[in-house]
Tab-separated table of C-alpha atoms in Angstrom:
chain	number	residue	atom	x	y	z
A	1	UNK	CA	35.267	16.832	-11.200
A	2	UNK	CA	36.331	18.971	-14.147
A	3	UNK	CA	37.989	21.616	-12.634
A	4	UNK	CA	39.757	24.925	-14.767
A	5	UNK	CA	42.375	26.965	-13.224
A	6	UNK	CA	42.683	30.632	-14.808
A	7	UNK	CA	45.276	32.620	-15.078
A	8	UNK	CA	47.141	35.485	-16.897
A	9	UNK	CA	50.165	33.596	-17.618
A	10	UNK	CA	52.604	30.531	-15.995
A	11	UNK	CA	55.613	33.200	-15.868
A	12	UNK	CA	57.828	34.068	-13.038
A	13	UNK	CA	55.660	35.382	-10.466
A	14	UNK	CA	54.553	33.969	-7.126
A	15	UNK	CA	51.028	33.911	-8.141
A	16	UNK	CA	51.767	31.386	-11.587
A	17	UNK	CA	54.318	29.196	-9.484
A	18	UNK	CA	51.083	28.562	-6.976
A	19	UNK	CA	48.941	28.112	-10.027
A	20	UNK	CA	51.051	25.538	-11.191
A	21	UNK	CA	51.908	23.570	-8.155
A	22	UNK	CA	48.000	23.372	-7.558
A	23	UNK	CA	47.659	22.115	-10.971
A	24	UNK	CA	49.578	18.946	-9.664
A	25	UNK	CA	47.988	18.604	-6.085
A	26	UNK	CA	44.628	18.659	-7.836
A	27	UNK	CA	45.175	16.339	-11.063
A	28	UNK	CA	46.065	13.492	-9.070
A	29	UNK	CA	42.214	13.295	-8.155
A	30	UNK	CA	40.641	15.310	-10.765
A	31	UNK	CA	40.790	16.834	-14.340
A	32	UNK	CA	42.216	19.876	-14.668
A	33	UNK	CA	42.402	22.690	-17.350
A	34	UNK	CA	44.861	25.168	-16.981
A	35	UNK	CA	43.650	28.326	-18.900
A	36	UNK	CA	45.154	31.531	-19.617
A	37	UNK	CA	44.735	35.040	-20.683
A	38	UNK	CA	47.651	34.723	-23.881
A	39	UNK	CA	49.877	32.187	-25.891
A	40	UNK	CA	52.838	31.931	-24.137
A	41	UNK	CA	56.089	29.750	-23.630
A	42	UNK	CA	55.650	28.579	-19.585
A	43	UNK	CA	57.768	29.264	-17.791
A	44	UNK	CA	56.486	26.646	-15.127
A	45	UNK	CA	55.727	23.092	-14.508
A	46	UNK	CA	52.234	22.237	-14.714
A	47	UNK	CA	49.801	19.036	-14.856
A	48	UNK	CA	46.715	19.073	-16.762
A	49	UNK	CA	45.500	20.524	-20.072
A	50	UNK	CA	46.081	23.748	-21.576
A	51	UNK	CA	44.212	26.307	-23.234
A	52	UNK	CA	44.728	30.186	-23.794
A	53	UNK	CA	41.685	32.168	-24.188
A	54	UNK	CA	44.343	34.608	-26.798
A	55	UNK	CA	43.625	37.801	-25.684
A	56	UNK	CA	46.597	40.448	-25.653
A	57	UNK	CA	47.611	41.882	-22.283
A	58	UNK	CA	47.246	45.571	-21.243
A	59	UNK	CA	49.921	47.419	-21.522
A	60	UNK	CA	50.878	50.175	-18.756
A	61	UNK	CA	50.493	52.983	-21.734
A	62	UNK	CA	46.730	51.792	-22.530
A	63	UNK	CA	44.068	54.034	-22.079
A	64	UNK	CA	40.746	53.094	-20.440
A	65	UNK	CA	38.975	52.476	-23.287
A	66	UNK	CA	41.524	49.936	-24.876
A	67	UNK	CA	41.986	48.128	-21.100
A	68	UNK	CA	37.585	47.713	-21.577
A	69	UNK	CA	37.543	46.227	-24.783
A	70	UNK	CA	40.279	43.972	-23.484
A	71	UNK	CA	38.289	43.340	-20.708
A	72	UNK	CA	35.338	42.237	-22.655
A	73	UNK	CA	37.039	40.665	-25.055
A	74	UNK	CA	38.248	38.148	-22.208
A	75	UNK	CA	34.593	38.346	-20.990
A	76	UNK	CA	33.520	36.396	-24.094
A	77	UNK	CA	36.486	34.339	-24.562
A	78	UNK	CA	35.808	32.696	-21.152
A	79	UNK	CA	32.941	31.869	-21.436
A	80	UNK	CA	33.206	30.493	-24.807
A	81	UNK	CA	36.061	28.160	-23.060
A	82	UNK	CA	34.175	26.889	-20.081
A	83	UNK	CA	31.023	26.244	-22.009
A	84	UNK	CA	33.546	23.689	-23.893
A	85	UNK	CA	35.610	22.254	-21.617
A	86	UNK	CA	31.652	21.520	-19.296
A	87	UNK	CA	33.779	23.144	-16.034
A	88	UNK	CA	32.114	22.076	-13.252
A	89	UNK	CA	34.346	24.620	-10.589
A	90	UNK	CA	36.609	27.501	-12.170
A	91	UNK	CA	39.039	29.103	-10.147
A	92	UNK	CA	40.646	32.309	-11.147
A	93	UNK	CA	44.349	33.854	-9.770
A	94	UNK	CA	43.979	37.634	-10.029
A	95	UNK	CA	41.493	39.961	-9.361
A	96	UNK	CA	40.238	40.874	-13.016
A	97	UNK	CA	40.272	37.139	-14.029
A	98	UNK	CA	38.231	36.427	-11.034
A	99	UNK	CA	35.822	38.878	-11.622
A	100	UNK	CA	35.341	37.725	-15.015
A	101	UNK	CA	35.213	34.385	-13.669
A	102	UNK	CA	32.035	35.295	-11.420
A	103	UNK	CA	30.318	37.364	-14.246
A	104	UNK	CA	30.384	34.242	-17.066
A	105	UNK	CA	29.478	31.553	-14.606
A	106	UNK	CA	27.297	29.399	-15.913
A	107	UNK	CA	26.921	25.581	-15.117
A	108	UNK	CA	30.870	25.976	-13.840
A	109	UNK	CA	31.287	27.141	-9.552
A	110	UNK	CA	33.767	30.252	-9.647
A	111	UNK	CA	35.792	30.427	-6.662
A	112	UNK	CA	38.329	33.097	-6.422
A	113	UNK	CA	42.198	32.257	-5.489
A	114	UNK	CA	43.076	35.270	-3.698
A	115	UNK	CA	46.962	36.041	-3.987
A	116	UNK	CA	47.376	39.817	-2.513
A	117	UNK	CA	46.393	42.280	0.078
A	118	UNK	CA	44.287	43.979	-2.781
A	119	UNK	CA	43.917	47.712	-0.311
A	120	UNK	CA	47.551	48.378	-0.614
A	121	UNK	CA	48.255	47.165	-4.315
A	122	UNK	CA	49.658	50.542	-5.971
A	123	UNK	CA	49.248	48.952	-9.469
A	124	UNK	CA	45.226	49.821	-8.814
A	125	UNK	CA	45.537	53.060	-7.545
A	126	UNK	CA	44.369	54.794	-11.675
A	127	UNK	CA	40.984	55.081	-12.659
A	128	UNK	CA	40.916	51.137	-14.096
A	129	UNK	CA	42.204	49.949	-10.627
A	130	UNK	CA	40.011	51.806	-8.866
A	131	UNK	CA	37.113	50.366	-10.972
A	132	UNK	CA	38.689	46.624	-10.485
A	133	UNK	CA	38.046	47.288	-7.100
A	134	UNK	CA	34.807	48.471	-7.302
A	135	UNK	CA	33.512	45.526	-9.257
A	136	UNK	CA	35.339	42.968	-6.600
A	137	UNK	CA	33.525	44.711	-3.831
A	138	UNK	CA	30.036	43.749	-5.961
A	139	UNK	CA	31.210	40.574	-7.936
A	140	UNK	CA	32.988	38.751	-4.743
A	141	UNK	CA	29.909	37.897	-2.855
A	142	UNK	CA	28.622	35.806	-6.165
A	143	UNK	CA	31.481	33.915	-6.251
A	144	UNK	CA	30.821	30.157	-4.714
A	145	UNK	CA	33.975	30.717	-2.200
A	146	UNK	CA	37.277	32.584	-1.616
A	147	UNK	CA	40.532	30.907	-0.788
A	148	UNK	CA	42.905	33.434	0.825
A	149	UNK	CA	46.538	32.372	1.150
A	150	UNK	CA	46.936	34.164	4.417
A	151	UNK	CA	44.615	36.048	7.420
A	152	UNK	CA	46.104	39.185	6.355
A	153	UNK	CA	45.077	38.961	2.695
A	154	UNK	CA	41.545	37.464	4.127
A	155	UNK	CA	40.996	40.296	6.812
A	156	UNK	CA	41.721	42.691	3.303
A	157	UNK	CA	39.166	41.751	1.771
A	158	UNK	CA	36.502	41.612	4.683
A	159	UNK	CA	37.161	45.004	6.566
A	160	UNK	CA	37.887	47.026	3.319
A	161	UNK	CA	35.515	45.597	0.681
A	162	UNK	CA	33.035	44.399	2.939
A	163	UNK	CA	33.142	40.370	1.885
A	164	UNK	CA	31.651	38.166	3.899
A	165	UNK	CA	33.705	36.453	6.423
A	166	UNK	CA	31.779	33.396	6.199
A	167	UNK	CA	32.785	33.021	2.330
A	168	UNK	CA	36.280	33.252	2.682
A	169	UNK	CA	38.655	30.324	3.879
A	170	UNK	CA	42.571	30.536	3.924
A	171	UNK	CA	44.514	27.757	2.498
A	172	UNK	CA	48.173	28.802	2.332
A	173	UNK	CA	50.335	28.107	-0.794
A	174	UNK	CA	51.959	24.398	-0.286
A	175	UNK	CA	55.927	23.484	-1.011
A	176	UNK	CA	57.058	20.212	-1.350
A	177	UNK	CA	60.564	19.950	0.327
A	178	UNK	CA	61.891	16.825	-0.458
A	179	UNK	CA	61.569	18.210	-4.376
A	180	UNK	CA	62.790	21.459	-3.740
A	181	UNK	CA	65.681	19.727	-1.881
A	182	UNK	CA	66.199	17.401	-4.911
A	183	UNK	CA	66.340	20.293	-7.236
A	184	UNK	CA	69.124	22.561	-5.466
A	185	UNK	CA	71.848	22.349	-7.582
A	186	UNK	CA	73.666	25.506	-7.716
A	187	UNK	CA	75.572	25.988	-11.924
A	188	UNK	CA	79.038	25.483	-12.299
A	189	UNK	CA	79.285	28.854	-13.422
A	190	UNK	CA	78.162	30.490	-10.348
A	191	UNK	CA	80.097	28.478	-7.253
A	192	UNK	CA	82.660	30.594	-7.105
A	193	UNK	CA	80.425	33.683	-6.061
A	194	UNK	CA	79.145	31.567	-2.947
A	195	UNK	CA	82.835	31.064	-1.295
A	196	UNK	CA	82.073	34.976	0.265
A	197	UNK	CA	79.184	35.278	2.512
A	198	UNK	CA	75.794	35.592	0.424
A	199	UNK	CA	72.270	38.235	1.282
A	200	UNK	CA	70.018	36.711	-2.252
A	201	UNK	CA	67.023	38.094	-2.397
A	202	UNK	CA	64.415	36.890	-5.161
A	203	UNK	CA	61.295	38.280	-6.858
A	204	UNK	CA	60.065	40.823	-9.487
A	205	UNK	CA	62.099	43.495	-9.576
A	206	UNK	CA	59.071	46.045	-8.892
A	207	UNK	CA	57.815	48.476	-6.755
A	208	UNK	CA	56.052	46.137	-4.119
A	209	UNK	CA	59.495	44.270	-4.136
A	210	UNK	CA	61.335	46.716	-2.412
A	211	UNK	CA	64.214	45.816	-3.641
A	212	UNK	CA	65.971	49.653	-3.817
A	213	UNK	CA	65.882	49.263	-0.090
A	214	UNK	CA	67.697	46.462	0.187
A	215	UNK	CA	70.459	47.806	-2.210
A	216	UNK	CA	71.177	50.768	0.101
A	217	UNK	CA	71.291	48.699	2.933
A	218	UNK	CA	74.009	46.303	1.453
A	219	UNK	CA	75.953	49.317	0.272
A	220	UNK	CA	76.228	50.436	4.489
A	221	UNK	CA	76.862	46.768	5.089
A	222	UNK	CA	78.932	46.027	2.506
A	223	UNK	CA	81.445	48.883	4.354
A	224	UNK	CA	80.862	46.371	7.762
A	225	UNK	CA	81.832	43.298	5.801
A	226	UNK	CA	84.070	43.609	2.531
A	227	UNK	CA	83.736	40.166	1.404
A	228	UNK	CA	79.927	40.217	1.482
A	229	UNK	CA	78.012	39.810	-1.689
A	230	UNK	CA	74.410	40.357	-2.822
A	231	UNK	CA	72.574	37.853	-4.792
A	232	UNK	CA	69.115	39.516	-6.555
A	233	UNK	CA	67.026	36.828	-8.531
A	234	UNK	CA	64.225	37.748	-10.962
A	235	UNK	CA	63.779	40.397	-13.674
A	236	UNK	CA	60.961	43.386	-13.924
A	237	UNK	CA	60.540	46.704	-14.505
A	238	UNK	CA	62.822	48.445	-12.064
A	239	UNK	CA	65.565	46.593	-13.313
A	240	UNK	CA	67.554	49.069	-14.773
A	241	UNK	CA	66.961	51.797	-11.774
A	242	UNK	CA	67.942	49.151	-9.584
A	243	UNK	CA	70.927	48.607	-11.597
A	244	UNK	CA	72.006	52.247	-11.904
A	245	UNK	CA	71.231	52.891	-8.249
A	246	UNK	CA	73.576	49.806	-7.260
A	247	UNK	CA	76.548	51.272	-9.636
A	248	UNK	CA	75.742	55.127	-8.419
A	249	UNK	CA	76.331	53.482	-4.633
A	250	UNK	CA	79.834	52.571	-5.651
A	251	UNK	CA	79.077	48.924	-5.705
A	252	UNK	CA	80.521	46.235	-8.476
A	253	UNK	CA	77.494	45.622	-10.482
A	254	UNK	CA	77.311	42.055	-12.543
A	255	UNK	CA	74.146	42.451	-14.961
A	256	UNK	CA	75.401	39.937	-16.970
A	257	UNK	CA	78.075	37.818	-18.779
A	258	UNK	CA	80.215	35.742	-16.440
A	259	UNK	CA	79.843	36.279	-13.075
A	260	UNK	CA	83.198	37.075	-11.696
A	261	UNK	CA	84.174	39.547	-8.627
A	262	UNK	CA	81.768	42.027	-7.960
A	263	UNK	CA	79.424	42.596	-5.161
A	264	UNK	CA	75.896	43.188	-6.518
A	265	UNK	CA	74.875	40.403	-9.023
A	266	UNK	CA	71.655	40.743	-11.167
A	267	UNK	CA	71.259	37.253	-11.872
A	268	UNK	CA	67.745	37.484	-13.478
A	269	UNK	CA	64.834	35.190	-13.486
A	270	UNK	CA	66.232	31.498	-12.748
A	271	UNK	CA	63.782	28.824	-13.529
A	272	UNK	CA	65.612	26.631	-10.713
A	273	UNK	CA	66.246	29.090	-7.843
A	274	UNK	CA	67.133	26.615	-5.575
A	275	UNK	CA	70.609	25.980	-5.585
A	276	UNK	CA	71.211	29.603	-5.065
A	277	UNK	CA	68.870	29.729	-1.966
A	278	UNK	CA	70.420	26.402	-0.413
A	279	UNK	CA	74.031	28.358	-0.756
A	280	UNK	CA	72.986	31.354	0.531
A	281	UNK	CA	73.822	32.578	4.314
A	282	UNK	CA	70.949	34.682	4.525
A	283	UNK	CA	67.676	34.602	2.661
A	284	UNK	CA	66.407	38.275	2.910
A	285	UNK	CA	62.293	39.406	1.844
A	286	UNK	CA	62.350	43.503	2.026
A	287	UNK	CA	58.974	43.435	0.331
A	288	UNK	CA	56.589	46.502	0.721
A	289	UNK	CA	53.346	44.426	0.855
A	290	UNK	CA	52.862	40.061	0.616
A	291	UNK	CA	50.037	38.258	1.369
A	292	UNK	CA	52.160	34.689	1.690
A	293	UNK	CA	55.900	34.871	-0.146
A	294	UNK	CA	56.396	31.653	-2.026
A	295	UNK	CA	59.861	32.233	-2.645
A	296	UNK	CA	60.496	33.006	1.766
A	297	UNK	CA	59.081	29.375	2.453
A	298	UNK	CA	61.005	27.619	-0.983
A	299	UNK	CA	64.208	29.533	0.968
A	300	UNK	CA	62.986	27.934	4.144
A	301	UNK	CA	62.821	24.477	2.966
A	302	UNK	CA	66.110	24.526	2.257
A	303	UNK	CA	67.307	25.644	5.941
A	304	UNK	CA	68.174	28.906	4.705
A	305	UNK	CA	67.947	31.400	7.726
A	306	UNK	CA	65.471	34.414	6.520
A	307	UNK	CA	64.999	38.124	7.455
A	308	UNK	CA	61.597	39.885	6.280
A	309	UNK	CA	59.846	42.752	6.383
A	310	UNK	CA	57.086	42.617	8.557
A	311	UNK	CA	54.824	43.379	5.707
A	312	UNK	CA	51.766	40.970	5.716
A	313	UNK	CA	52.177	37.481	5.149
A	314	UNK	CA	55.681	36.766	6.640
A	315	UNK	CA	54.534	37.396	10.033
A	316	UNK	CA	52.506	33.930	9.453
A	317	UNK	CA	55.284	32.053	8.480
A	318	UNK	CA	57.630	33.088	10.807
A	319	UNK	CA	55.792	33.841	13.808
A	320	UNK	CA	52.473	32.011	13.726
A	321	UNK	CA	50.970	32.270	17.291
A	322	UNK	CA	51.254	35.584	17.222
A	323	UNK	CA	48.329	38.368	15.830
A	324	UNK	CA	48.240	38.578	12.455
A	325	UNK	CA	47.877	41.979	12.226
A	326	UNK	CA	50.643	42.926	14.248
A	327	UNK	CA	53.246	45.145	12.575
A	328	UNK	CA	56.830	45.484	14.786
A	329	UNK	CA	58.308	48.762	14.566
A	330	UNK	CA	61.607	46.947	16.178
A	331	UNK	CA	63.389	43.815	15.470
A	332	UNK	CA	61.578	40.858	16.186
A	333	UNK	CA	63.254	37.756	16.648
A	334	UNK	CA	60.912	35.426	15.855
A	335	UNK	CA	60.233	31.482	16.261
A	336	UNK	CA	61.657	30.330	12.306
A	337	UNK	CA	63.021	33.663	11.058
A	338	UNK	CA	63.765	37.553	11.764
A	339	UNK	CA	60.736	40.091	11.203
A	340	UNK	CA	61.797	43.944	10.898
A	341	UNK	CA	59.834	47.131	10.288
A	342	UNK	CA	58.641	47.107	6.421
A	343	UNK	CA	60.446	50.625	4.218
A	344	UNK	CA	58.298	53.445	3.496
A	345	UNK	CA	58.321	52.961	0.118
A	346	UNK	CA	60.550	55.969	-0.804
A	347	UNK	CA	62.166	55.511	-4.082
A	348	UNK	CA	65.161	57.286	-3.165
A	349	UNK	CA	68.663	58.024	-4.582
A	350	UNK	CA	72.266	56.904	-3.914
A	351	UNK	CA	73.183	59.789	-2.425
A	352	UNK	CA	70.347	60.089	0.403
A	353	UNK	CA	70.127	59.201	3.646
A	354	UNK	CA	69.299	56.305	5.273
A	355	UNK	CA	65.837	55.981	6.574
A	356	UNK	CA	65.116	54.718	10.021
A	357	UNK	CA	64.422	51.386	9.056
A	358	UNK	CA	67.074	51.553	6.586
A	359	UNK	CA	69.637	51.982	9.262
A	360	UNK	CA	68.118	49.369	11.753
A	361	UNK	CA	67.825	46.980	9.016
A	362	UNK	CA	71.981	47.314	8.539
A	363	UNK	CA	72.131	46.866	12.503
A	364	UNK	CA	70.102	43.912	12.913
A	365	UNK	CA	71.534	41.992	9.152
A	366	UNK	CA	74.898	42.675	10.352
A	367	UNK	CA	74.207	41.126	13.562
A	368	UNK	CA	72.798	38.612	12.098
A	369	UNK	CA	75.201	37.699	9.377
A	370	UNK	CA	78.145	37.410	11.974
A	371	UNK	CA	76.821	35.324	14.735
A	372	UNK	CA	77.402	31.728	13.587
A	373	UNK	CA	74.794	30.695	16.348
A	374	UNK	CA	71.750	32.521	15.281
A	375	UNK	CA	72.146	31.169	11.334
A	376	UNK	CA	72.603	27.671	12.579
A	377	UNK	CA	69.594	28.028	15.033
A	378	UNK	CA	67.050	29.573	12.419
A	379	UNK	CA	68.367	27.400	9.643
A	380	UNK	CA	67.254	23.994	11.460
A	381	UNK	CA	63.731	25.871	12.266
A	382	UNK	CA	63.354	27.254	9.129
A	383	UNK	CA	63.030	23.677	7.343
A	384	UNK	CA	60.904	22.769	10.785
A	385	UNK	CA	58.673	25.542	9.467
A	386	UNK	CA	58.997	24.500	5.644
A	387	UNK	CA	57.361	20.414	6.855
A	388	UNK	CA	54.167	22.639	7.795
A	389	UNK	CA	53.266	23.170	4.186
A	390	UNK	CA	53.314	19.827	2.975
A	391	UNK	CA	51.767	18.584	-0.013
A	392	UNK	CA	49.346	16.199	1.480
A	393	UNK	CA	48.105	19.012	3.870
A	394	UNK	CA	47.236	21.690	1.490
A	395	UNK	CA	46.054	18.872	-1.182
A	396	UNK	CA	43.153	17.973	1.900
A	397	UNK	CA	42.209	20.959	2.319
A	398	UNK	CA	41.663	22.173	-0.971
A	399	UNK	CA	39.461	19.002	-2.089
A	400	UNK	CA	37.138	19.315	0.962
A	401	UNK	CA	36.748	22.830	-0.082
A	402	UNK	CA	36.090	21.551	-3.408
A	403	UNK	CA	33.512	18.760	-2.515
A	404	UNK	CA	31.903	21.826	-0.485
A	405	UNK	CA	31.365	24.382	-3.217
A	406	UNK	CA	30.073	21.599	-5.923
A	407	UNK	CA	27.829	20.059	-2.908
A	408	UNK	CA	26.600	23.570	-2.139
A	409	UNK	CA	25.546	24.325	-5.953
């Protein structure tokens, strides 16, 4: 089975990182063609062949018209590219890809790889976003099938944009522990910051991140526990509010350089993550919206405890038998990890108050942080959790939903 995977870009999201694991589950059986938007450097590891369809990006400044012509642009360029490589299933990572994956398929199946909970994604809420979501409520039920990563992402898509339920499967995002394990080597440069008690946190710094919560939560804590340090990973464009807010809270700010004494760091996008998560005490997600965090499970595999906001996807990580679409307004102590009430969103300043949730998450971390115990007890779960994912699991699952969709055409 020829089989292409599209995608803007292998760069530091979640979304490219699941991409390019898949890329290796599926090779082993079948070919695969990685394709994507624009000629880039990767910053992941991927198996297969690669080909860009070299078409510039949009930019947040471009107008509507540009952000069309882009859009057909790519329209032609695909198809151009599967009619070449004889595709005989394409499946496409974000929801513009994937609707340009439905409207050039020709011979190829498209099935759609469906990363987010697309009714609360703020980056669609102009007049191009609104029509991307438009054309997914028409284009989706062409598609041959839709793998969700999680019931909350799948339940999206059914109750707001009317998909059939019958199309859609879930297959979560798969980790391979023993590798992760392997790769958790924490540099020289950095060992000395992990003597104190570590929060890291990792992911784009944007909006949906929530990371500006997080900050003014540390800065309470931080008063709690002197010696406590803050760990961000990953790069975006809040960085530099984040940065400001974190040095207008009073807080040592490390944005670069040698990291010495301070007590937020800014360590930036890390191709190897894990030697920071396995040194971590606490592995903390205060995301605003996730269908299924990659980076909360990597954390997991390595027995790193986790706190998350109860925001989508964590829930079925860390508390699987309950209802999906539960959301606790109180902390939750869950089976593998610690659920809390997701922020409001509020981009506020240093000098603000704290927010409810703000102020319960300070209670509940600091509880947390200090009782010996409860780390040790989540840690050991948390890898019991990780196993769950396995390799071999998701790998099954995705080729009978293969064989399916090429049976089926």
């Amino acid at each position: 089975m020829r089989i292409g995977l599209i995608l803007p870009s292998l760069d530091d999201s979640g979304v490219a990182r699941a991409a390019a694991s898949l890329s290796s589950l599926l090779s082993e059986h079948h070919e695969v063609h990685v394709i994507t938007v624009y000629r880039h450097e990767p910053l992941q590891e991927w198996s297969g062949s690669f080909h860009v369809l070299d078409v510039p990006p949009a930019s947040p400044g471009d107008g509507l018209p540009r952000r069309l012509g882009l859009f057909i642009r790519r329209i032609l360029a695909l198809r151009r590219i599967k009619a070449e490589l004889e595709l005989d299933v394409s499946v496409s990572f974000s929801e513009a890809l994937s609707i340009q994956n439905i409207l050039t398929a020709g011979s190829d199946r498209p099935v759609v790889s469906h990363h987010t909970v697309l009714s609360r994604n703020e980056n669609l809420d102009d007049i191009y976003g609104r029509g991307v979501k438009a054309l997914v409520r028409l284009t989706y039920p062409r598609a041959a099938g839709i793998i969700c990563v999680s019931m909350e992402s799948a339940t999206d898509l059914t109750d707001a944009y009317g998909i059939d339920p019958r199309q859609v499967a879930v297959i979560p995002n798969h980790i391979d522990v023993d590798a992760i394990e392997g790769a958790a080597v924490l540099p020289a440069r950095w060992k000395d910051v992990f003597t104190s008690p570590v929060i890291l946190t990792a992911g784009r710094l944007t909006h949906a991140k929530g990371q500006w919560h997080l900050i003014r939560v540390f800065a309470r804590l931080r008063e709690l526990i002197p010696d406590l340090k803050l760990v961000i990973l990953g790069d975006g464009d809040l960085r530099e509010y984040l940065q400001g807010l974190s040095e207008d809270l009073g807080l040592k700010t490390f944005t670069g350089g040698e990291p010495g004494e301070y007590d937020v760091y800014f360590a930036g996008f890390q191709r190897n993550p894990y030697g920071f998560m396995a040194h971590s005490d606490l592995f903390v997600l205060p995301s605003l919206r996730e269908a299924l965090p990659l980076a909360l499970m990597e954390a997991m595999a390595l027995g790193t405890p986790v706190a998350a906001a109860d925001c989508g996807g964590p829930r079925e990580i860390l508390a699987p038998s309950s209802d999906p679409s539960f959301k606790t307004e109180k902390t939750e102590f869950a089976d593998y990890g610690v659920l809390l009430p997701p922020f409001d969103g509020e981009m506020r300043a240093a000098d603000d108050e704290l927010c409810r949730e703000e102020r319960l998450w300070v209670d509940t971390l600091h509880e947390i942080i200090t009782d010996r115990k409860v780390l040790d007890s989540y840690s050991e779960r948390a890898r019991e959790r990780a196993l769950q994912f396995s390799p071999d699991a998701i790998r099954r699952r995705w080729l009978d939903f293969l064989d399916a969709v090429v049976d089926q055409g």
